[in-house]
């Protein structure tokens, strides 16, 4: 068991890009956000280790339908997506715990050509935990984690000449406003070769009551998650 762990740990590489200038950028974002009307803070600051843990709890609340809905779609069509794209590398933007990712990695590592998984997330704890879990679970897979900001650090993703699927799930694209979205999608485009593909998961328009229930769960987990941004 121990030797297997150390063998597989050679298949993990984690690059952390959040150190330099992060505090200065945070201060600037807070200054701008709290002077705006309405006041706002960028969602990426929710996700320290505690925030990532609270988000996991949110996904298990009965009112929070998006995770279960997207998971069931991925379970249904994951194998077909992998069959069509034939990815050797899966780059995932904001994977969090990467629980949903199994629906893509299972077929990629089963009949497919998987070599590498590249999670890009601001949450260092999420990247570390999922990387060590996934290399244990998938024998042929190496994990190259990037602890960074997908709005700024996409250029750091190394190209290996492998066919790439980029996944951006969980409706996280909704964290960006129209201008930010356009800038980011352009950068994503720059990471895609002719045969590569982008998979985006996002919600459709919903009844207001259902949405408000999902984002104001009765157990108060989302409220705690929101207050944690101030910590
Ligand atoms: N994809 C998962 C998690 C969604 S929560 C799911 O569908 O359940 C959003 C995730 O994106 C969190 O893990 C958060 O840390 C990460 N994230 C948010 N903004 C980010 C940014 N600007 N750069 C990198 N990761 C970001």
PDB file of N, CA, C and O and ligand atoms in Angstrom, residues 43-48 52 55-56 59 64 67 70 92-101 120-124 126 146-153 168-172 175-176 184 225, ligand 1:
ATOM      1  N   UNK A  43     -16.841  36.157  -6.830  1.00  0.00           N
ATOM      2  CA  UNK A  43     -17.112  34.852  -6.224  1.00  0.00           C
ATOM      3  C   UNK A  43     -15.860  34.011  -5.967  1.00  0.00           C
ATOM      4  O   UNK A  43     -15.891  33.136  -5.102  1.00  0.00           O
ATOM      5  N   UNK A  44     -14.776  34.275  -6.685  1.00  0.00           N
ATOM      6  CA  UNK A  44     -13.604  33.413  -6.473  1.00  0.00           C
ATOM      7  C   UNK A  44     -13.084  33.500  -5.038  1.00  0.00           C
ATOM      8  O   UNK A  44     -12.423  32.585  -4.570  1.00  0.00           O
ATOM      9  N   UNK A  45     -13.431  34.589  -4.330  1.00  0.00           N
ATOM     10  CA  UNK A  45     -12.938  34.713  -2.953  1.00  0.00           C
ATOM     11  C   UNK A  45     -13.734  33.891  -1.939  1.00  0.00           C
ATOM     12  O   UNK A  45     -13.389  33.859  -0.768  1.00  0.00           O
ATOM     13  N   UNK A  46     -14.785  33.219  -2.383  1.00  0.00           N
ATOM     14  CA  UNK A  46     -15.506  32.313  -1.479  1.00  0.00           C
ATOM     15  C   UNK A  46     -14.675  31.092  -1.096  1.00  0.00           C
ATOM     16  O   UNK A  46     -14.915  30.468  -0.076  1.00  0.00           O
ATOM     17  N   UNK A  47     -13.722  30.742  -1.955  1.00  0.00           N
ATOM     18  CA  UNK A  47     -13.198  29.371  -1.882  1.00  0.00           C
ATOM     19  C   UNK A  47     -11.842  29.243  -1.217  1.00  0.00           C
ATOM     20  O   UNK A  47     -10.852  28.904  -1.856  1.00  0.00           O
ATOM     21  N   UNK A  48     -11.793  29.535   0.101  1.00  0.00           N
ATOM     22  CA  UNK A  48     -10.661  29.035   0.879  1.00  0.00           C
ATOM     23  C   UNK A  48     -11.031  27.600   1.283  1.00  0.00           C
ATOM     24  O   UNK A  48     -12.055  27.070   0.815  1.00  0.00           O
ATOM     25  N   UNK A  52     -14.616  25.907   0.410  1.00  0.00           N
ATOM     26  CA  UNK A  52     -14.759  24.721  -0.442  1.00  0.00           C
ATOM     27  C   UNK A  52     -15.553  23.634   0.284  1.00  0.00           C
ATOM     28  O   UNK A  52     -16.372  22.937  -0.321  1.00  0.00           O
ATOM     29  N   UNK A  55     -19.142  24.686   0.291  1.00  0.00           N
ATOM     30  CA  UNK A  55     -19.766  24.480  -1.019  1.00  0.00           C
ATOM     31  C   UNK A  55     -20.168  23.020  -1.196  1.00  0.00           C
ATOM     32  O   UNK A  55     -21.258  22.719  -1.701  1.00  0.00           O
ATOM     33  N   UNK A  56     -19.308  22.098  -0.743  1.00  0.00           N
ATOM     34  CA  UNK A  56     -19.662  20.677  -0.816  1.00  0.00           C
ATOM     35  C   UNK A  56     -20.952  20.406  -0.061  1.00  0.00           C
ATOM     36  O   UNK A  56     -21.807  19.637  -0.515  1.00  0.00           O
ATOM     37  N   UNK A  59     -23.981  21.499  -2.018  1.00  0.00           N
ATOM     38  CA  UNK A  59     -24.391  20.593  -3.105  1.00  0.00           C
ATOM     39  C   UNK A  59     -25.255  19.441  -2.583  1.00  0.00           C
ATOM     40  O   UNK A  59     -25.918  18.771  -3.362  1.00  0.00           O
ATOM     41  N   UNK A  64     -30.848  22.409  -3.332  1.00  0.00           N
ATOM     42  CA  UNK A  64     -29.821  22.767  -4.327  1.00  0.00           C
ATOM     43  C   UNK A  64     -29.805  21.720  -5.453  1.00  0.00           C
ATOM     44  O   UNK A  64     -29.035  20.774  -5.458  1.00  0.00           O
ATOM     45  N   UNK A  67     -26.436  20.595  -8.747  1.00  0.00           N
ATOM     46  CA  UNK A  67     -25.411  19.550  -8.736  1.00  0.00           C
ATOM     47  C   UNK A  67     -26.002  18.198  -9.148  1.00  0.00           C
ATOM     48  O   UNK A  67     -25.457  17.510 -10.000  1.00  0.00           O
ATOM     49  N   UNK A  70     -26.899  18.227 -12.938  1.00  0.00           N
ATOM     50  CA  UNK A  70     -25.757  18.135 -13.854  1.00  0.00           C
ATOM     51  C   UNK A  70     -25.094  16.766 -13.754  1.00  0.00           C
ATOM     52  O   UNK A  70     -24.665  16.186 -14.758  1.00  0.00           O
ATOM     53  N   UNK A  92      -9.875  20.761 -16.354  1.00  0.00           N
ATOM     54  CA  UNK A  92     -11.140  21.188 -15.760  1.00  0.00           C
ATOM     55  C   UNK A  92     -10.966  22.516 -15.039  1.00  0.00           C
ATOM     56  O   UNK A  92     -10.079  22.679 -14.206  1.00  0.00           O
ATOM     57  N   UNK A  93     -11.826  23.478 -15.380  1.00  0.00           N
ATOM     58  CA  UNK A  93     -11.761  24.817 -14.789  1.00  0.00           C
ATOM     59  C   UNK A  93     -12.699  24.867 -13.588  1.00  0.00           C
ATOM     60  O   UNK A  93     -13.895  24.610 -13.722  1.00  0.00           O
ATOM     61  N   UNK A  94     -12.166  25.125 -12.408  1.00  0.00           N
ATOM     62  CA  UNK A  94     -12.987  25.191 -11.197  1.00  0.00           C
ATOM     63  C   UNK A  94     -13.635  23.866 -10.827  1.00  0.00           C
ATOM     64  O   UNK A  94     -14.844  23.811 -10.597  1.00  0.00           O
ATOM     65  N   UNK A  95     -12.874  22.775 -10.757  1.00  0.00           N
ATOM     66  CA  UNK A  95     -13.470  21.459 -10.475  1.00  0.00           C
ATOM     67  C   UNK A  95     -13.929  21.278  -9.030  1.00  0.00           C
ATOM     68  O   UNK A  95     -14.704  20.382  -8.738  1.00  0.00           O
ATOM     69  N   UNK A  96     -13.458  22.124  -8.097  1.00  0.00           N
ATOM     70  CA  UNK A  96     -13.784  21.887  -6.687  1.00  0.00           C
ATOM     71  C   UNK A  96     -13.338  20.495  -6.283  1.00  0.00           C
ATOM     72  O   UNK A  96     -12.199  20.088  -6.557  1.00  0.00           O
ATOM     73  N   UNK A  97     -14.240  19.719  -5.697  1.00  0.00           N
ATOM     74  CA  UNK A  97     -13.878  18.371  -5.231  1.00  0.00           C
ATOM     75  C   UNK A  97     -13.713  17.378  -6.391  1.00  0.00           C
ATOM     76  O   UNK A  97     -13.278  16.249  -6.176  1.00  0.00           O
ATOM     77  N   UNK A  98     -14.086  17.778  -7.591  1.00  0.00           N
ATOM     78  CA  UNK A  98     -13.987  16.920  -8.780  1.00  0.00           C
ATOM     79  C   UNK A  98     -14.795  15.637  -8.647  1.00  0.00           C
ATOM     80  O   UNK A  98     -14.427  14.599  -9.180  1.00  0.00           O
ATOM     81  N   UNK A  99     -15.911  15.704  -7.928  1.00  0.00           N
ATOM     82  CA  UNK A  99     -16.784  14.516  -7.828  1.00  0.00           C
ATOM     83  C   UNK A  99     -17.443  14.218  -9.172  1.00  0.00           C
ATOM     84  O   UNK A  99     -17.523  13.077  -9.599  1.00  0.00           O
ATOM     85  N   UNK A 100     -17.904  15.278  -9.845  1.00  0.00           N
ATOM     86  CA  UNK A 100     -18.587  15.053 -11.124  1.00  0.00           C
ATOM     87  C   UNK A 100     -17.651  14.508 -12.177  1.00  0.00           C
ATOM     88  O   UNK A 100     -18.080  13.864 -13.134  1.00  0.00           O
ATOM     89  N   UNK A 101     -16.358  14.817 -11.986  1.00  0.00           N
ATOM     90  CA  UNK A 101     -15.367  14.502 -13.007  1.00  0.00           C
ATOM     91  C   UNK A 101     -15.283  13.009 -13.293  1.00  0.00           C
ATOM     92  O   UNK A 101     -14.876  12.599 -14.376  1.00  0.00           O
ATOM     93  N   UNK A 120      -7.799  23.113 -12.605  1.00  0.00           N
ATOM     94  CA  UNK A 120      -7.361  24.506 -12.396  1.00  0.00           C
ATOM     95  C   UNK A 120      -8.337  25.141 -11.419  1.00  0.00           C
ATOM     96  O   UNK A 120      -9.506  25.369 -11.758  1.00  0.00           O
ATOM     97  N   UNK A 121      -7.898  25.381 -10.195  1.00  0.00           N
ATOM     98  CA  UNK A 121      -8.836  25.892  -9.188  1.00  0.00           C
ATOM     99  C   UNK A 121      -8.096  26.823  -8.229  1.00  0.00           C
ATOM    100  O   UNK A 121      -6.943  26.574  -7.869  1.00  0.00           O
ATOM    101  N   UNK A 122      -8.780  27.890  -7.793  1.00  0.00           N
ATOM    102  CA  UNK A 122      -8.177  28.791  -6.801  1.00  0.00           C
ATOM    103  C   UNK A 122      -8.064  28.142  -5.428  1.00  0.00           C
ATOM    104  O   UNK A 122      -7.329  28.617  -4.579  1.00  0.00           O
ATOM    105  N   UNK A 123      -8.819  27.074  -5.211  1.00  0.00           N
ATOM    106  CA  UNK A 123      -8.810  26.434  -3.901  1.00  0.00           C
ATOM    107  C   UNK A 123      -7.695  25.388  -3.837  1.00  0.00           C
ATOM    108  O   UNK A 123      -7.791  24.319  -4.433  1.00  0.00           O
ATOM    109  N   UNK A 124      -6.643  25.724  -3.097  1.00  0.00           N
ATOM    110  CA  UNK A 124      -5.502  24.814  -3.004  1.00  0.00           C
ATOM    111  C   UNK A 124      -5.915  23.492  -2.364  1.00  0.00           C
ATOM    112  O   UNK A 124      -5.524  22.416  -2.820  1.00  0.00           O
ATOM    113  N   UNK A 126      -8.779  22.026  -2.445  1.00  0.00           N
ATOM    114  CA  UNK A 126      -9.557  21.211  -3.390  1.00  0.00           C
ATOM    115  C   UNK A 126      -8.634  20.518  -4.391  1.00  0.00           C
ATOM    116  O   UNK A 126      -8.786  19.325  -4.673  1.00  0.00           O
ATOM    117  N   UNK A 146      -3.231  22.827 -11.152  1.00  0.00           N
ATOM    118  CA  UNK A 146      -2.832  24.234 -11.193  1.00  0.00           C
ATOM    119  C   UNK A 146      -3.673  24.969 -10.147  1.00  0.00           C
ATOM    120  O   UNK A 146      -4.909  25.043 -10.282  1.00  0.00           O
ATOM    121  N   UNK A 147      -3.019  25.464  -9.102  1.00  0.00           N
ATOM    122  CA  UNK A 147      -3.718  26.288  -8.128  1.00  0.00           C
ATOM    123  C   UNK A 147      -3.586  27.715  -8.644  1.00  0.00           C
ATOM    124  O   UNK A 147      -2.508  28.319  -8.561  1.00  0.00           O
ATOM    125  N   UNK A 148      -4.656  28.210  -9.233  1.00  0.00           N
ATOM    126  CA  UNK A 148      -4.564  29.511  -9.878  1.00  0.00           C
ATOM    127  C   UNK A 148      -5.949  30.004 -10.259  1.00  0.00           C
ATOM    128  O   UNK A 148      -6.961  29.346  -9.989  1.00  0.00           O
ATOM    129  N   UNK A 149      -5.951  31.140 -10.905  1.00  0.00           N
ATOM    130  CA  UNK A 149      -7.187  31.831 -11.259  1.00  0.00           C
ATOM    131  C   UNK A 149      -7.438  31.605 -12.748  1.00  0.00           C
ATOM    132  O   UNK A 149      -6.615  32.002 -13.584  1.00  0.00           O
ATOM    133  N   UNK A 150      -8.563  30.987 -13.062  1.00  0.00           N
ATOM    134  CA  UNK A 150      -8.778  30.675 -14.486  1.00  0.00           C
ATOM    135  C   UNK A 150      -8.994  31.936 -15.323  1.00  0.00           C
ATOM    136  O   UNK A 150      -8.979  31.878 -16.541  1.00  0.00           O
ATOM    137  N   UNK A 151      -9.198  33.086 -14.676  1.00  0.00           N
ATOM    138  CA  UNK A 151      -9.281  34.328 -15.454  1.00  0.00           C
ATOM    139  C   UNK A 151      -7.897  34.855 -15.829  1.00  0.00           C
ATOM    140  O   UNK A 151      -7.762  35.663 -16.733  1.00  0.00           O
ATOM    141  N   UNK A 152      -6.872  34.434 -15.063  1.00  0.00           N
ATOM    142  CA  UNK A 152      -5.533  34.993 -15.301  1.00  0.00           C
ATOM    143  C   UNK A 152      -4.491  33.958 -15.704  1.00  0.00           C
ATOM    144  O   UNK A 152      -3.487  34.312 -16.307  1.00  0.00           O
ATOM    145  N   UNK A 153      -4.689  32.711 -15.298  1.00  0.00           N
ATOM    146  CA  UNK A 153      -3.594  31.737 -15.361  1.00  0.00           C
ATOM    147  C   UNK A 153      -3.744  30.665 -16.440  1.00  0.00           C
ATOM    148  O   UNK A 153      -3.007  29.682 -16.429  1.00  0.00           O
ATOM    149  N   UNK A 168     -15.928  22.930 -18.086  1.00  0.00           N
ATOM    150  CA  UNK A 168     -16.213  24.083 -17.221  1.00  0.00           C
ATOM    151  C   UNK A 168     -17.646  23.876 -16.737  1.00  0.00           C
ATOM    152  O   UNK A 168     -18.603  24.215 -17.431  1.00  0.00           O
ATOM    153  N   UNK A 169     -17.772  23.268 -15.563  1.00  0.00           N
ATOM    154  CA  UNK A 169     -19.068  22.753 -15.125  1.00  0.00           C
ATOM    155  C   UNK A 169     -19.642  23.566 -13.964  1.00  0.00           C
ATOM    156  O   UNK A 169     -19.049  24.536 -13.508  1.00  0.00           O
ATOM    157  N   UNK A 170     -20.797  23.125 -13.499  1.00  0.00           N
ATOM    158  CA  UNK A 170     -21.369  23.664 -12.269  1.00  0.00           C
ATOM    159  C   UNK A 170     -21.964  25.056 -12.413  1.00  0.00           C
ATOM    160  O   UNK A 170     -22.270  25.701 -11.405  1.00  0.00           O
ATOM    161  N   UNK A 171     -22.118  25.535 -13.648  1.00  0.00           N
ATOM    162  CA  UNK A 171     -22.660  26.882 -13.820  1.00  0.00           C
ATOM    163  C   UNK A 171     -21.701  27.966 -13.342  1.00  0.00           C
ATOM    164  O   UNK A 171     -22.094  29.128 -13.185  1.00  0.00           O
ATOM    165  N   UNK A 172     -20.427  27.595 -13.133  1.00  0.00           N
ATOM    166  CA  UNK A 172     -19.454  28.584 -12.635  1.00  0.00           C
ATOM    167  C   UNK A 172     -19.247  29.710 -13.648  1.00  0.00           C
ATOM    168  O   UNK A 172     -18.866  30.823 -13.273  1.00  0.00           O
ATOM    169  N   UNK A 175     -20.487  33.021 -12.734  1.00  0.00           N
ATOM    170  CA  UNK A 175     -19.781  33.925 -11.810  1.00  0.00           C
ATOM    171  C   UNK A 175     -19.199  35.126 -12.534  1.00  0.00           C
ATOM    172  O   UNK A 175     -18.758  36.080 -11.892  1.00  0.00           O
ATOM    173  N   UNK A 176     -19.141  35.051 -13.854  1.00  0.00           N
ATOM    174  CA  UNK A 176     -18.502  36.119 -14.628  1.00  0.00           C
ATOM    175  C   UNK A 176     -19.572  36.984 -15.286  1.00  0.00           C
ATOM    176  O   UNK A 176     -20.599  36.472 -15.737  1.00  0.00           O
ATOM    177  N   UNK A 184     -12.595  35.692 -20.917  1.00  0.00           N
ATOM    178  CA  UNK A 184     -12.148  34.368 -20.510  1.00  0.00           C
ATOM    179  C   UNK A 184     -12.348  33.342 -21.627  1.00  0.00           C
ATOM    180  O   UNK A 184     -11.472  32.526 -21.901  1.00  0.00           O
ATOM    181  N   UNK A 225     -21.783  30.146   3.930  1.00  0.00           N
ATOM    182  CA  UNK A 225     -20.823  30.230   2.821  1.00  0.00           C
ATOM    183  C   UNK A 225     -20.629  31.697   2.413  1.00  0.00           C
ATOM    184  O   UNK A 225     -19.494  32.160   2.224  1.00  0.00           O
TER     185      UNK A 225
HETATM  186  N1  LIG B   1     -17.203  22.261 -10.735  1.00  0.00           N
HETATM  187  C1  LIG B   1     -17.650  21.928  -9.381  1.00  0.00           C
HETATM  188  C2  LIG B   1     -17.433  23.080  -8.389  1.00  0.00           C
HETATM  189  C3  LIG B   1     -18.220  24.335  -8.665  1.00  0.00           C
HETATM  190  S1  LIG B   1     -17.962  25.576  -7.426  1.00  0.00           S
HETATM  191  C4  LIG B   1     -19.087  21.555  -9.435  1.00  0.00           C
HETATM  192  O1  LIG B   1     -19.677  21.673 -10.499  1.00  0.00           O
HETATM  193  O2  LIG B   1     -19.636  21.144  -8.408  1.00  0.00           O
HETATM  194  C5  LIG B   1     -16.842  26.667  -8.262  1.00  0.00           C
HETATM  195  C6  LIG B   1     -15.397  26.180  -8.208  1.00  0.00           C
HETATM  196  O3  LIG B   1     -14.630  27.054  -9.030  1.00  0.00           O
HETATM  197  C7  LIG B   1     -14.774  26.227  -6.819  1.00  0.00           C
HETATM  198  O4  LIG B   1     -14.028  25.054  -6.585  1.00  0.00           O
HETATM  199  C8  LIG B   1     -13.876  27.456  -6.854  1.00  0.00           C
HETATM  200  O5  LIG B   1     -12.750  27.334  -6.014  1.00  0.00           O
HETATM  201  C9  LIG B   1     -13.508  27.545  -8.316  1.00  0.00           C
HETATM  202  N2  LIG B   1     -13.289  28.909  -8.795  1.00  0.00           N
HETATM  203  C10 LIG B   1     -14.128  29.978  -8.691  1.00  0.00           C
HETATM  204  N3  LIG B   1     -13.594  31.058  -9.298  1.00  0.00           N
HETATM  205  C11 LIG B   1     -12.381  30.675  -9.788  1.00  0.00           C
HETATM  206  C12 LIG B   1     -11.347  31.334 -10.524  1.00  0.00           C
HETATM  207  N4  LIG B   1     -11.466  32.616 -10.868  1.00  0.00           N
HETATM  208  N5  LIG B   1     -10.255  30.607 -10.867  1.00  0.00           N
HETATM  209  C13 LIG B   1     -10.134  29.292 -10.528  1.00  0.00           C
HETATM  210  N6  LIG B   1     -11.075  28.612  -9.834  1.00  0.00           N
HETATM  211  C14 LIG B   1     -12.181  29.298  -9.478  1.00  0.00           C
END
